[in-house]
Coordinates of C-alpha atoms in Angstrom, one line a residue:
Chain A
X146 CA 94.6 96.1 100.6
X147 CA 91.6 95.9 102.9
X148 CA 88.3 95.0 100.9
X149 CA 86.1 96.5 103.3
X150 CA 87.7 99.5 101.5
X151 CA 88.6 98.7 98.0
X152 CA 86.0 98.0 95.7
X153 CA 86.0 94.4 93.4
X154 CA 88.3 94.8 90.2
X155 CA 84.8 95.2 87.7
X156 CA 83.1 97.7 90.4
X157 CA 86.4 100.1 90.4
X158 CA 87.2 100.0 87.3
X159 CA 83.8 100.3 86.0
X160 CA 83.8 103.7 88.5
X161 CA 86.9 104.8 87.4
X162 CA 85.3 105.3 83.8
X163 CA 82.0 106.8 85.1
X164 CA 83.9 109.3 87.4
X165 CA 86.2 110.0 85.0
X166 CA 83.4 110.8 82.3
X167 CA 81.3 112.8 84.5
X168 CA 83.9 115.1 85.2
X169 CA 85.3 115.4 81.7
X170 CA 81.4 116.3 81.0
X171 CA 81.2 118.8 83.9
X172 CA 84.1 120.4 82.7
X173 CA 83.0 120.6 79.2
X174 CA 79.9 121.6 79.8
X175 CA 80.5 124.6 82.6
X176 CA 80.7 126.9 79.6
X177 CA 77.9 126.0 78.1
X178 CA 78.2 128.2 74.9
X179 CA 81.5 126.5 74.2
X180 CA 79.6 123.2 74.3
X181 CA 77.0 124.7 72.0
X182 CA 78.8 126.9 69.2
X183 CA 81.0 123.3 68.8
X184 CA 78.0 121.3 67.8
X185 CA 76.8 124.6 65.9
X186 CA 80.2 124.3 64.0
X187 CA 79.8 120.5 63.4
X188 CA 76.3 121.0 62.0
X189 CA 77.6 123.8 59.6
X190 CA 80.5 121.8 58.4
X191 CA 78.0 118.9 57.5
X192 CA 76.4 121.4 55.5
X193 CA 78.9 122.6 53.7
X194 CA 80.3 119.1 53.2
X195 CA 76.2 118.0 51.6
X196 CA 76.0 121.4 49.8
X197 CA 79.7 121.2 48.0
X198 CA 79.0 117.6 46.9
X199 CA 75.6 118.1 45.3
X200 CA 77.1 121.1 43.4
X201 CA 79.5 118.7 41.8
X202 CA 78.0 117.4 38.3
X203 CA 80.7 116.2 36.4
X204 CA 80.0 113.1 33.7
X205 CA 83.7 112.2 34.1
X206 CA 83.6 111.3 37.4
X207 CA 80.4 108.5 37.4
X208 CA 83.4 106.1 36.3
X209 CA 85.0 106.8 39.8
X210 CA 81.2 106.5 41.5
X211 CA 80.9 103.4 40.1
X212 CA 83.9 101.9 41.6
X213 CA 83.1 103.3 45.0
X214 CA 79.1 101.9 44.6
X215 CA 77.8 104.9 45.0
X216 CA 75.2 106.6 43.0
X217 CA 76.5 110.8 43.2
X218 CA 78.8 112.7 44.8
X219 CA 77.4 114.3 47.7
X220 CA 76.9 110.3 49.0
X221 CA 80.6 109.9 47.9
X222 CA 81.2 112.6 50.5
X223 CA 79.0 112.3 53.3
X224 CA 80.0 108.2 52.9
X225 CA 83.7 109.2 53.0
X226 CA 83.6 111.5 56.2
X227 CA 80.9 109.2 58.3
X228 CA 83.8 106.3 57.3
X229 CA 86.6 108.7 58.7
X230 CA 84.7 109.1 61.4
X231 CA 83.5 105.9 62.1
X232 CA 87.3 105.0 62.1
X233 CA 88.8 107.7 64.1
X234 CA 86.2 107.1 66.8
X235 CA 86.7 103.7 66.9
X236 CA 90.3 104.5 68.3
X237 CA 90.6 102.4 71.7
X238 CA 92.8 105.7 73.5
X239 CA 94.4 109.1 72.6
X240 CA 97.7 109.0 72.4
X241 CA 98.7 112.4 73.7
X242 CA 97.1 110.0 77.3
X243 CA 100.9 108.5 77.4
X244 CA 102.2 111.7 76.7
X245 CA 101.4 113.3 80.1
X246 CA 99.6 111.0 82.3
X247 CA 101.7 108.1 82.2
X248 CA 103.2 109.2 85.1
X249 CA 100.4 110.1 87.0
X250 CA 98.9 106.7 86.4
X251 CA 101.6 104.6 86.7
X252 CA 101.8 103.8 90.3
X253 CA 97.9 103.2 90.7
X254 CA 96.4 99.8 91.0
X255 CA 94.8 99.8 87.7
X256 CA 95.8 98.6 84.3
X257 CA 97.4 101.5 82.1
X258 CA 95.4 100.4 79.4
X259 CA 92.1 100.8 81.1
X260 CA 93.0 104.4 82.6
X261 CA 93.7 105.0 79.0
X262 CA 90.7 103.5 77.5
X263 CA 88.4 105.6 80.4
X264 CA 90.2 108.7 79.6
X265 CA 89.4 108.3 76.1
X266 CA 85.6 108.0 77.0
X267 CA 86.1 111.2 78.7
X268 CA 85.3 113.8 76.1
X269 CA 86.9 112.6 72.5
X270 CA 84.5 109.8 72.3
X271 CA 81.8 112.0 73.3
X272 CA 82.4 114.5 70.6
X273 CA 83.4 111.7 68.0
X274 CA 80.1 110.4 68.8
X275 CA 78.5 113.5 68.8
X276 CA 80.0 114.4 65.6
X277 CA 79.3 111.0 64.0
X278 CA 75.3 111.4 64.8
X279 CA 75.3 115.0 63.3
X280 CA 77.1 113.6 60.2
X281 CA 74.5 110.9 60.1
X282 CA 71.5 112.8 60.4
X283 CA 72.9 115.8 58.0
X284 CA 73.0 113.0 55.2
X285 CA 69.9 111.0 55.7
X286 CA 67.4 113.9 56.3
X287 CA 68.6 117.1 54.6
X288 CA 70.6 115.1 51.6
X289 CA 68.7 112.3 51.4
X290 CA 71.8 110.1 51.1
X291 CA 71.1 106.3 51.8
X292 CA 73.8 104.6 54.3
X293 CA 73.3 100.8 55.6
X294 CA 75.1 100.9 58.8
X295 CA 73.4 98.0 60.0
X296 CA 75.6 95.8 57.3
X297 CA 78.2 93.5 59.0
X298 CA 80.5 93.5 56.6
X299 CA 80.7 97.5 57.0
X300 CA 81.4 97.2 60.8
X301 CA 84.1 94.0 60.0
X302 CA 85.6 96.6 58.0
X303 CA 85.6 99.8 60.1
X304 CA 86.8 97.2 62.6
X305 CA 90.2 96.5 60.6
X306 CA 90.6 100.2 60.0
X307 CA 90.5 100.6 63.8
X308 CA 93.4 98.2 64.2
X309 CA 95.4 100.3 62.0
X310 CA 94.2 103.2 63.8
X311 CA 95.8 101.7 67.0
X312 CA 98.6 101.3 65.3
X313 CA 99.1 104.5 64.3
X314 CA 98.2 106.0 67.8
X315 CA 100.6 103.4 69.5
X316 CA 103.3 104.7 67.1
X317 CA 102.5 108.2 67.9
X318 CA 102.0 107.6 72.2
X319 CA 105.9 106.2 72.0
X320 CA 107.2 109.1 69.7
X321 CA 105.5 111.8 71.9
X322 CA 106.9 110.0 75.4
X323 CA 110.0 110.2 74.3
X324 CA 110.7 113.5 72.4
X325 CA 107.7 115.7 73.8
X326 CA 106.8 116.5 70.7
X327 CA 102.5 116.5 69.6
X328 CA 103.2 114.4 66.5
X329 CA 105.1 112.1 64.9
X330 CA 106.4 111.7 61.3
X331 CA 104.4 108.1 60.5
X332 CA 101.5 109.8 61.7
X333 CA 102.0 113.7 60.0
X334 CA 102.2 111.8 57.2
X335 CA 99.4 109.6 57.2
X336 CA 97.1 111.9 58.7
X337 CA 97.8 114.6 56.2
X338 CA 97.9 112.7 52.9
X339 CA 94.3 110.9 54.1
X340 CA 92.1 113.3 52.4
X341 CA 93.5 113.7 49.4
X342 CA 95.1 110.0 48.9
X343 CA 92.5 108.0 50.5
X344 CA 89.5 108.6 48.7
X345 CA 87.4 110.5 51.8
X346 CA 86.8 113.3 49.3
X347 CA 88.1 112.6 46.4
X348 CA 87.9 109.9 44.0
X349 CA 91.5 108.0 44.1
X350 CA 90.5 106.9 40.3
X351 CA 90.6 110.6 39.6
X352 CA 94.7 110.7 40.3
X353 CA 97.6 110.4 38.4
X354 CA 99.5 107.0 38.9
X355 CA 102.2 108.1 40.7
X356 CA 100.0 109.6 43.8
X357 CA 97.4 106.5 43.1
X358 CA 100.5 104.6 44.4
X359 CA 100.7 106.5 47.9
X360 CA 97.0 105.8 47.6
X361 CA 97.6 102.0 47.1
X362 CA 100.2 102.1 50.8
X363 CA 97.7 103.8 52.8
X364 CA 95.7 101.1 55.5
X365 CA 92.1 104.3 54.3
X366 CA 92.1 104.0 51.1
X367 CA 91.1 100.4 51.4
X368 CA 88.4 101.2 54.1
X369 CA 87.0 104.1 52.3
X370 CA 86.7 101.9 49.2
X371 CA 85.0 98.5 51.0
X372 CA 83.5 100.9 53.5
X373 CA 81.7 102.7 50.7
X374 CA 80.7 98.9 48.9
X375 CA 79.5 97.6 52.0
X376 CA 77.1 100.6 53.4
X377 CA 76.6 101.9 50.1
X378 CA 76.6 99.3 47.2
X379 CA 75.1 97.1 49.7
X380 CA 78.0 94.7 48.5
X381 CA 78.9 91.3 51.0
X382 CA 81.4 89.9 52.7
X383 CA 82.2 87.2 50.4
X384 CA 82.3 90.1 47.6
X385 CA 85.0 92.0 49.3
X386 CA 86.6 89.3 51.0
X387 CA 90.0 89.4 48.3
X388 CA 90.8 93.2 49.0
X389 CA 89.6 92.8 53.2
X390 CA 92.5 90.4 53.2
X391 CA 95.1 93.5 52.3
X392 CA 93.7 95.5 54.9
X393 CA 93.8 93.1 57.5
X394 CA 97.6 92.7 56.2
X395 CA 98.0 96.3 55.9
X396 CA 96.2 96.9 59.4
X397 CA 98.6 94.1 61.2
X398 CA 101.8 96.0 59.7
X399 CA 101.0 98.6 61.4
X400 CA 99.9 97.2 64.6
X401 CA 102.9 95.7 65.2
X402 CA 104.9 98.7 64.4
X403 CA 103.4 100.5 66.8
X404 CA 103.8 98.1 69.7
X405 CA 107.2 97.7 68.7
X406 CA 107.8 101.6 68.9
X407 CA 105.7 102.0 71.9
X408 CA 107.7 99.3 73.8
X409 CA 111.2 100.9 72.9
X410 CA 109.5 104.6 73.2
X411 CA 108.3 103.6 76.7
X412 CA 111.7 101.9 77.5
X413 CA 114.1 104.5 76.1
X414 CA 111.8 107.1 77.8
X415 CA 112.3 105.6 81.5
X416 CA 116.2 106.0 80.4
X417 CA 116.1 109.1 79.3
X418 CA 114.0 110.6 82.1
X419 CA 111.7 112.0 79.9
X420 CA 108.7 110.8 81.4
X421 CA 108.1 113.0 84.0
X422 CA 108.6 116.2 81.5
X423 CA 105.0 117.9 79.8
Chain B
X183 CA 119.3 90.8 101.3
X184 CA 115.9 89.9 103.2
X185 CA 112.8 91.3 103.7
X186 CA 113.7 92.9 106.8
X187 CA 113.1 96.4 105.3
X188 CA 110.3 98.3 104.2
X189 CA 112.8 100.0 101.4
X190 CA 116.2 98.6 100.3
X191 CA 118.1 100.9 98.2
X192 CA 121.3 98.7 96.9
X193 CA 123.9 100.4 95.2
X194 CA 122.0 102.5 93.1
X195 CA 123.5 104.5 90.2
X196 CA 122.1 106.7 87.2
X197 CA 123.9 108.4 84.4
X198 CA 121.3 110.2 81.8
X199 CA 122.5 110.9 78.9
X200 CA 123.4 114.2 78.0
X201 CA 120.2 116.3 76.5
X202 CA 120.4 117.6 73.3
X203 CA 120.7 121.2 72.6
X204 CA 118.6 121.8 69.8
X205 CA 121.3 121.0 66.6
X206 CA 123.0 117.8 66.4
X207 CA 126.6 117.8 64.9
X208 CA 128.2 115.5 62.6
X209 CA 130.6 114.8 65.7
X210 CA 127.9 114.6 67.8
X211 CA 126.5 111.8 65.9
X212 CA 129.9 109.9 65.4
X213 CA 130.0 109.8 69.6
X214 CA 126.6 108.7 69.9
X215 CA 127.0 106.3 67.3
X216 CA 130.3 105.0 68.8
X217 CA 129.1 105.3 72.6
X218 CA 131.1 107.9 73.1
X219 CA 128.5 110.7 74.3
X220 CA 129.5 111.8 77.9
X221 CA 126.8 111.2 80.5
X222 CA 125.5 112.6 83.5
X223 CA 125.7 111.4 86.6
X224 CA 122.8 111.6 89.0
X225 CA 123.0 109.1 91.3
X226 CA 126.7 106.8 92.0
X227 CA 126.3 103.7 94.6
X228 CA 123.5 104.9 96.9
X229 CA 122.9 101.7 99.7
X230 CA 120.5 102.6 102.4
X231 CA 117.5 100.9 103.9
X232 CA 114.2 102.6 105.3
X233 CA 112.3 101.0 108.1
X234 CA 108.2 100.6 107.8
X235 CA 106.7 103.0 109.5
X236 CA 109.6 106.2 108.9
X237 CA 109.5 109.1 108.3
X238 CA 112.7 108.8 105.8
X239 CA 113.7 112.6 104.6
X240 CA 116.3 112.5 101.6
X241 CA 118.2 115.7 101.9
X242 CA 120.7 117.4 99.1
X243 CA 121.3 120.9 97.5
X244 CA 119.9 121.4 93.8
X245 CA 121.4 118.8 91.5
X246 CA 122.0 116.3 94.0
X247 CA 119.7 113.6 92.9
X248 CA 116.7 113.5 94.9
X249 CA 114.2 113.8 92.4
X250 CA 116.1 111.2 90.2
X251 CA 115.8 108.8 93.1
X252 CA 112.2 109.5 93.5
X253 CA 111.4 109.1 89.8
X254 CA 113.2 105.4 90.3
X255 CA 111.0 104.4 93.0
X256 CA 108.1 105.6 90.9
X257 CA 109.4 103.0 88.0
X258 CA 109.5 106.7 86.0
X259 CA 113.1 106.3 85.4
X260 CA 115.3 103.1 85.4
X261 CA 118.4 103.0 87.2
X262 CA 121.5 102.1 85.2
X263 CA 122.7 99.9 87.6
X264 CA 121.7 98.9 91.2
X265 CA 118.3 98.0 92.5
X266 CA 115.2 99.7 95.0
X267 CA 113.4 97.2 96.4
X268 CA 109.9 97.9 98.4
X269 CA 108.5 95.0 100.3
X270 CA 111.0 92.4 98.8
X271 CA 110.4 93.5 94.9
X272 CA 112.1 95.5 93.2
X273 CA 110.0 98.7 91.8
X274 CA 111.4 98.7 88.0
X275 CA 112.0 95.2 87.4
X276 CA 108.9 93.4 89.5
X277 CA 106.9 96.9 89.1
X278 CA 103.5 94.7 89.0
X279 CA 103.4 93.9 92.7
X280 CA 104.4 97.6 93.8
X281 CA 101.9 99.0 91.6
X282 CA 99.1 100.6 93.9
X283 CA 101.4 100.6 97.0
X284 CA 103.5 103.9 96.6
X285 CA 101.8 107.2 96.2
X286 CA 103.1 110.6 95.2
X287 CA 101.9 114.0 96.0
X288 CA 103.9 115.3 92.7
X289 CA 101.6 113.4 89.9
X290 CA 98.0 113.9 90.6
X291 CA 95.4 115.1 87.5
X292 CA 92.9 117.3 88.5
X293 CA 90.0 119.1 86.4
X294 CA 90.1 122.7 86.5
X295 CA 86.6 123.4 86.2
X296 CA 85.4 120.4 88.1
X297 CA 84.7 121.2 91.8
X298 CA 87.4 119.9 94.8
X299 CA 84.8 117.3 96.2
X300 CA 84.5 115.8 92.7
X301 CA 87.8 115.7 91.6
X302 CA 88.6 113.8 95.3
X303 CA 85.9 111.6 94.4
X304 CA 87.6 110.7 91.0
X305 CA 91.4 110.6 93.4
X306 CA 89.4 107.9 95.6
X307 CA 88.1 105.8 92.4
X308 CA 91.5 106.0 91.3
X309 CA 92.6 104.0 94.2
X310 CA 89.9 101.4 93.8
X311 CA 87.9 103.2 97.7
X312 CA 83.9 101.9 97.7
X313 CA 82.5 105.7 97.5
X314 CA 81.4 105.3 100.8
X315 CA 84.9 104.6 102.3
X316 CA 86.1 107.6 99.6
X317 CA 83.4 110.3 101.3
X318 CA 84.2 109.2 104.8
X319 CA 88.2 109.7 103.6
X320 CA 87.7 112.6 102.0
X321 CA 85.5 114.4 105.0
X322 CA 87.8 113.2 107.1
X323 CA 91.3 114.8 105.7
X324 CA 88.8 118.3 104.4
X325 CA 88.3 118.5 107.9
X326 CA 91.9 118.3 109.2
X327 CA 93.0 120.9 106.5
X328 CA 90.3 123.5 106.7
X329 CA 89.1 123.0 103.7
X330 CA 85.3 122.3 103.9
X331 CA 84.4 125.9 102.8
X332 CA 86.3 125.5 99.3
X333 CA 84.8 122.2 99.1
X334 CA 82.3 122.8 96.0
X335 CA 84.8 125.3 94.1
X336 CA 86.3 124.8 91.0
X337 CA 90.2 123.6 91.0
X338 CA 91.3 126.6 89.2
X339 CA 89.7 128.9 91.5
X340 CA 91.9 127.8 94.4
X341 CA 95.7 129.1 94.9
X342 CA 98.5 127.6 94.4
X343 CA 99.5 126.7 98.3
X344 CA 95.4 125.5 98.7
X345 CA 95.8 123.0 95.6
X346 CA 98.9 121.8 96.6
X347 CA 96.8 120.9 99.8
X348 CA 93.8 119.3 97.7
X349 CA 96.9 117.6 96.3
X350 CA 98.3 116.4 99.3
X351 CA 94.5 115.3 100.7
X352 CA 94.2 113.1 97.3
X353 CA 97.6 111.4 98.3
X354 CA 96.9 110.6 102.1
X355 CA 93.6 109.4 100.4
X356 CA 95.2 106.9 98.4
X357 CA 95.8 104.6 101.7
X358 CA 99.4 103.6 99.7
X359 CA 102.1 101.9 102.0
X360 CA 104.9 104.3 100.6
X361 CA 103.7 108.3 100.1
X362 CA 106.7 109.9 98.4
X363 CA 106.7 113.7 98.8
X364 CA 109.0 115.5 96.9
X365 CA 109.8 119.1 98.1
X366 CA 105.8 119.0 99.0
X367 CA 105.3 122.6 100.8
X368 CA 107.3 124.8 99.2
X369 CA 103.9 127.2 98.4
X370 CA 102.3 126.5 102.2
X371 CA 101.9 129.1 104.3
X372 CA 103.7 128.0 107.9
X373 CA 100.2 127.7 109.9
X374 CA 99.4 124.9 106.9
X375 CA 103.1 123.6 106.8
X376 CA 102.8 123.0 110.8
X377 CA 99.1 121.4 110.5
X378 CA 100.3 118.9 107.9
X379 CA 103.5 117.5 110.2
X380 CA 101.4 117.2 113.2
X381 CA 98.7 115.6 110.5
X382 CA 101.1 113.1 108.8
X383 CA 102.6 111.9 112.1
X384 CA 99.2 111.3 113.4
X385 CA 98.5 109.7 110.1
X386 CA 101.4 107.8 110.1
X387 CA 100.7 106.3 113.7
X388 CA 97.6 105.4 113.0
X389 CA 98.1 103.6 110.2
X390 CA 102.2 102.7 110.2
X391 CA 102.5 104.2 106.4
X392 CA 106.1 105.1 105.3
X393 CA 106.8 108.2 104.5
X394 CA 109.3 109.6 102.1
X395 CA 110.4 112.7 101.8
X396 CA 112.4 115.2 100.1
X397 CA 113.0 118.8 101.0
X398 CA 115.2 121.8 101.4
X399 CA 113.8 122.7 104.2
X400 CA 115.9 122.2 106.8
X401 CA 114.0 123.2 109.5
X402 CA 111.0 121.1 108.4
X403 CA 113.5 118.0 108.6
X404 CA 114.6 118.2 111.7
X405 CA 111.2 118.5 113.0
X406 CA 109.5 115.8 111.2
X407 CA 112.3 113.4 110.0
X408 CA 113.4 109.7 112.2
X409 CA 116.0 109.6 109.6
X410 CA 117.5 111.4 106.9
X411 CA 120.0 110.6 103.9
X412 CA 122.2 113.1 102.9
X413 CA 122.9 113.0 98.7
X414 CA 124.9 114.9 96.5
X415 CA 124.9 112.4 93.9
X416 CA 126.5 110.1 96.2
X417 CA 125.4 109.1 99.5
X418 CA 127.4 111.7 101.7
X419 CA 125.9 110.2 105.1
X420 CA 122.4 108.0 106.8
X421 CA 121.8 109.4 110.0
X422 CA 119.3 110.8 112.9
X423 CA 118.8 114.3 112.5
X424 CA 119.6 114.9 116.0
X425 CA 123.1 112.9 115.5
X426 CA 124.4 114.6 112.7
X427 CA 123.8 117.9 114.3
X428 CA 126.1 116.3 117.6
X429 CA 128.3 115.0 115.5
X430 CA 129.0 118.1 113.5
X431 CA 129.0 120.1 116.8
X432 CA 126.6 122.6 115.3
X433 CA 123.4 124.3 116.5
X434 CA 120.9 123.0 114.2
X435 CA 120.7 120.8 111.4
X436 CA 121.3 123.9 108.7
X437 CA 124.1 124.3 110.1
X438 CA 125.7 120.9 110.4
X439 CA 124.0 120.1 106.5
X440 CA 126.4 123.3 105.6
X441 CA 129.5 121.8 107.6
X442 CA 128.7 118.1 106.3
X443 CA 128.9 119.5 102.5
X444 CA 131.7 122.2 102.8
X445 CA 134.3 121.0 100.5
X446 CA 132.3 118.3 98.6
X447 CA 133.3 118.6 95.3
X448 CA 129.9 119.0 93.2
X449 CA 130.8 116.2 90.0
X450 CA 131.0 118.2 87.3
X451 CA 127.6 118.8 84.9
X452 CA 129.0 116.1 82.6
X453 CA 131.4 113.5 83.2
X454 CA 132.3 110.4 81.4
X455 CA 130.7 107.1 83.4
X456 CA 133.4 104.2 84.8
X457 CA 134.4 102.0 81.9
X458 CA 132.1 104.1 79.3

């Protein structure tokens, strides 16, 4: 390759993100009324979210507040989604990427990874983002709810949660290469047990033992809980240090799994001749 | 083998395994379990070689491997046994050092509601091209295939025949060693069709790219082809299309493709692989 043509590795790839965002926003934004009755929607949902939470007065639950650090429960709900969120944003690509652009990617001179990465940027980032800002602002100036998101021990543990995150979507890219399906069962599963086991909405002190165990396996609860104490109850590093240690353990379990399933996935897929199907 | 070829293809062989049909059995399992599941076979001891610079066409009836064989080069599929080598490596084993040398017209993403220029802008940044080299490209090959006017529409506004050409613009683009085309004009018009082989072999002399190509199209190969393989899950025959139409004392290549394959026995849809 002639480098009177190719651009330097940094240059390309750092144009292979820009182009790829620009168009993902060109698309997006050629209906503009889609663009707008979305962030309409998001806005709305806040609301509801805010309004629900400071309609719920219950003297049995301040027990459960207490755990979390946080003084009512519209802040235990605003909290709990921003964390979500913060989490599913920090995701590094989208696993449906592997599903059906692995083989369009493939054979160009750029790491998979960083394709995947930029097409990630594209538009889910932008919305998470979007989202996350909306969320933000709905709590801090219509409910009045008081997050530190400048605390480094909250980002060191969003940051763990994002590792299991990986995981999860690693697990789920490899599943989805394979059968063509949109979901896996790891990820079915621990997608739809997070709001009601992990604490986003509701207080996991609030359930009975036997579904506080499911609570106790999943890699959220334990960054909903320290998530909460950090931004929240303002609580350190050195406070939280003991239960940051299970969800770095939790977060690595599931790393590995999914680089382990996305390896066999990829292999078994190439096999198979699957690849080249959706 | 040495490094005398642009493409070696050494006794290359694929079985899939057989796809599932919705239900599994308990027999089913037991077989699989065992390694008893009959496979299918796509592809039994291909050998040939393709020169740099050819214009290789890989010809077959429906079934016959072709696209299995261009998913392999692609490092899409693996071969069960045998190797394809491109410039010494081989493509699913050593795939780093082919990676951004071979270029398909099948697997390009487009935007739909992103105009033509931009989305060739994003095909050139995909290939690592300095924007200016991409514009200069991409005027270039609009130019040759009457495109300018559609230039600044959206992707989904085009036809099908006119995005297969935007398609096969983002591939010459690429400036790849190896383009693959796999059945590529099937939705041309014959004015297009026509254009694009007096295109690609000016292309192809001015800058000694290999070209591979897969088609039913008869006609088309015996116009544009130096060589051709004949598959049908085996290599029936590597030839000149000129010299298998002597040698099968027919009028055109149709008709000597029909002679060649009269009385092949298609495998059957499933059969059990050597030693399995």
């Amino acid at each position: 390759m002639s480098s009177e043509v190719r651009s330097g590795w940094w240059e390309a790839h750092a144009r292979l993100v820009a182009t790829g965002f620009a168009n993902a926003m060109r698309s997006y934004f050629s209906i503009r009324s889609q663009a707008a009755m979305k962030i309409l929607g998001i806005l709305m949902e806040a609301g509801v979210w805010g309004t629900l939470g400071t309609l719920i007065v219950n003297p049995s639950l301040q027990e459960s507040l207490k755990f979390y650090m946080t003084p009512d429960m519209v802040t235990f709900m605003l909290s709990g989604l921003i964390i979500n969120r913060l989490v599913e944003m920090a995701q590094l690509f989208q696993p449906f990427f592997f599903r059906s652009n692995y083989k369009v990617y493939h054979n160009r001179p750029f790491n998979l990874w960083i394709v995947a990465f930029a097409s990630n940027l594209d538009s889910t980032f932008f919305w998470g983002l979007t989202s996350l800002v909306i969320y933000i602002l709905v709590a801090t100036f219509v409910f009045k709810v008081h997050i530190n998101l400048l605390s480094g021990a909250f980002w060191l543990v969003i940051l763990i949660g994002a590792l299991y995150r990986l995981g999860l979507n690693l697990v789920t890219a490899g599943w989805t290469m394979v059968t063509k399906s949109l979901e896996d069962p790891i990820t079915w599963f621990f997608s739809n047990t997070s709001r009601l086991f992990t604490g986003e909405l509701i207080p996991i002190t609030v359930l009975p033992p036997l579904l506080r165990f499911v609570s106790g396996m999943h890699p959220k609860t334990y960054v909903q809980t320290l998530g909460r104490q950090t931004a929240v109850g303002g609580a350190t590093v050195v406070e939280i240090l003991p239960r940051v240690w299970t969800l770095l353990f939790a977060s690595t379990v599931f790393l590995a799994l999914g680089i382990l399933t996305f390896k066999v996935c990829v292999s078994r897929a190439k096999r198979e001749g699957t690849l080249k199907w959706g | 083998m040495g490094n005398h070829h642009e493409l070696e293809v050494e006794s290359l062989t694929k079985f899939y395994p057989p796809m599932r049909r919705g239900t599994v059995g308990f027999r089913d399992l037991v077989d699989t379990l065992r390694g008893r599941r009959e496979q299918v076979i796509a592809l039994k001891d291909v050998t040939f070689n393709v020169e740099k610079g050819e214009w290789f066409g890989l010809l077959g009836p429906n079934g016959s491997g072709k696209t299995t064989f261009c998913d392999i080069l692609l490092d899409i599929t693996t071969p069960t046994s045998g190797a394809v080598r491109f410039q010494g490596h081989d493509v699913n084993r050593q795939h780093r050092h082919t990676r951004g040398k071979i270029c398909t017209m099948s697997y390009h993403f487009f935007v739909g509601r992103v105009s033509v220029r931009e989305n060739l802008r994003r095909a050139g940044a995909e290939w690592m091209l300095k924007p200016e080299e991409t514009e200069r490209r991409m005027n270039w090959l609009v130019n040759l295939f009457d495109m300018q006017e559609k230039l600044d529409d959206w992707i989904i506004r085009l036809s099908m025949g006119m995005q297969e050409k935007v398609s096969l613009i983002a591939t010459l683009m690429s400036g790849a060693d190896l383009l693959v085309f796999d059945e590529p004009t099937p939705r041309m018009d014959i004015f297009t069709r026509r254009k694009l082989y007096e295109q690609l072999r000016e292309f192809q002399n001015k800058t000694g790219t290999t070209i591979f190509w897969t088609t039913h199209n008869l006609h088309e190969a015996e116009e544009t082809c130096d060589r051709i393989a004949v598959l049908n899950n085996r290599l029936v025959t590597v030839t000149t299309p000129k010299r298998l139409v002597e040698d099968m004392q027919k009028a055109n290549l149709e008709e000597a493709f029909i002679e060649l394959l009269k009385g092949e026995m298609k495998p059957k849809p499933a059969q059990r692989p050597p030693g399995g």
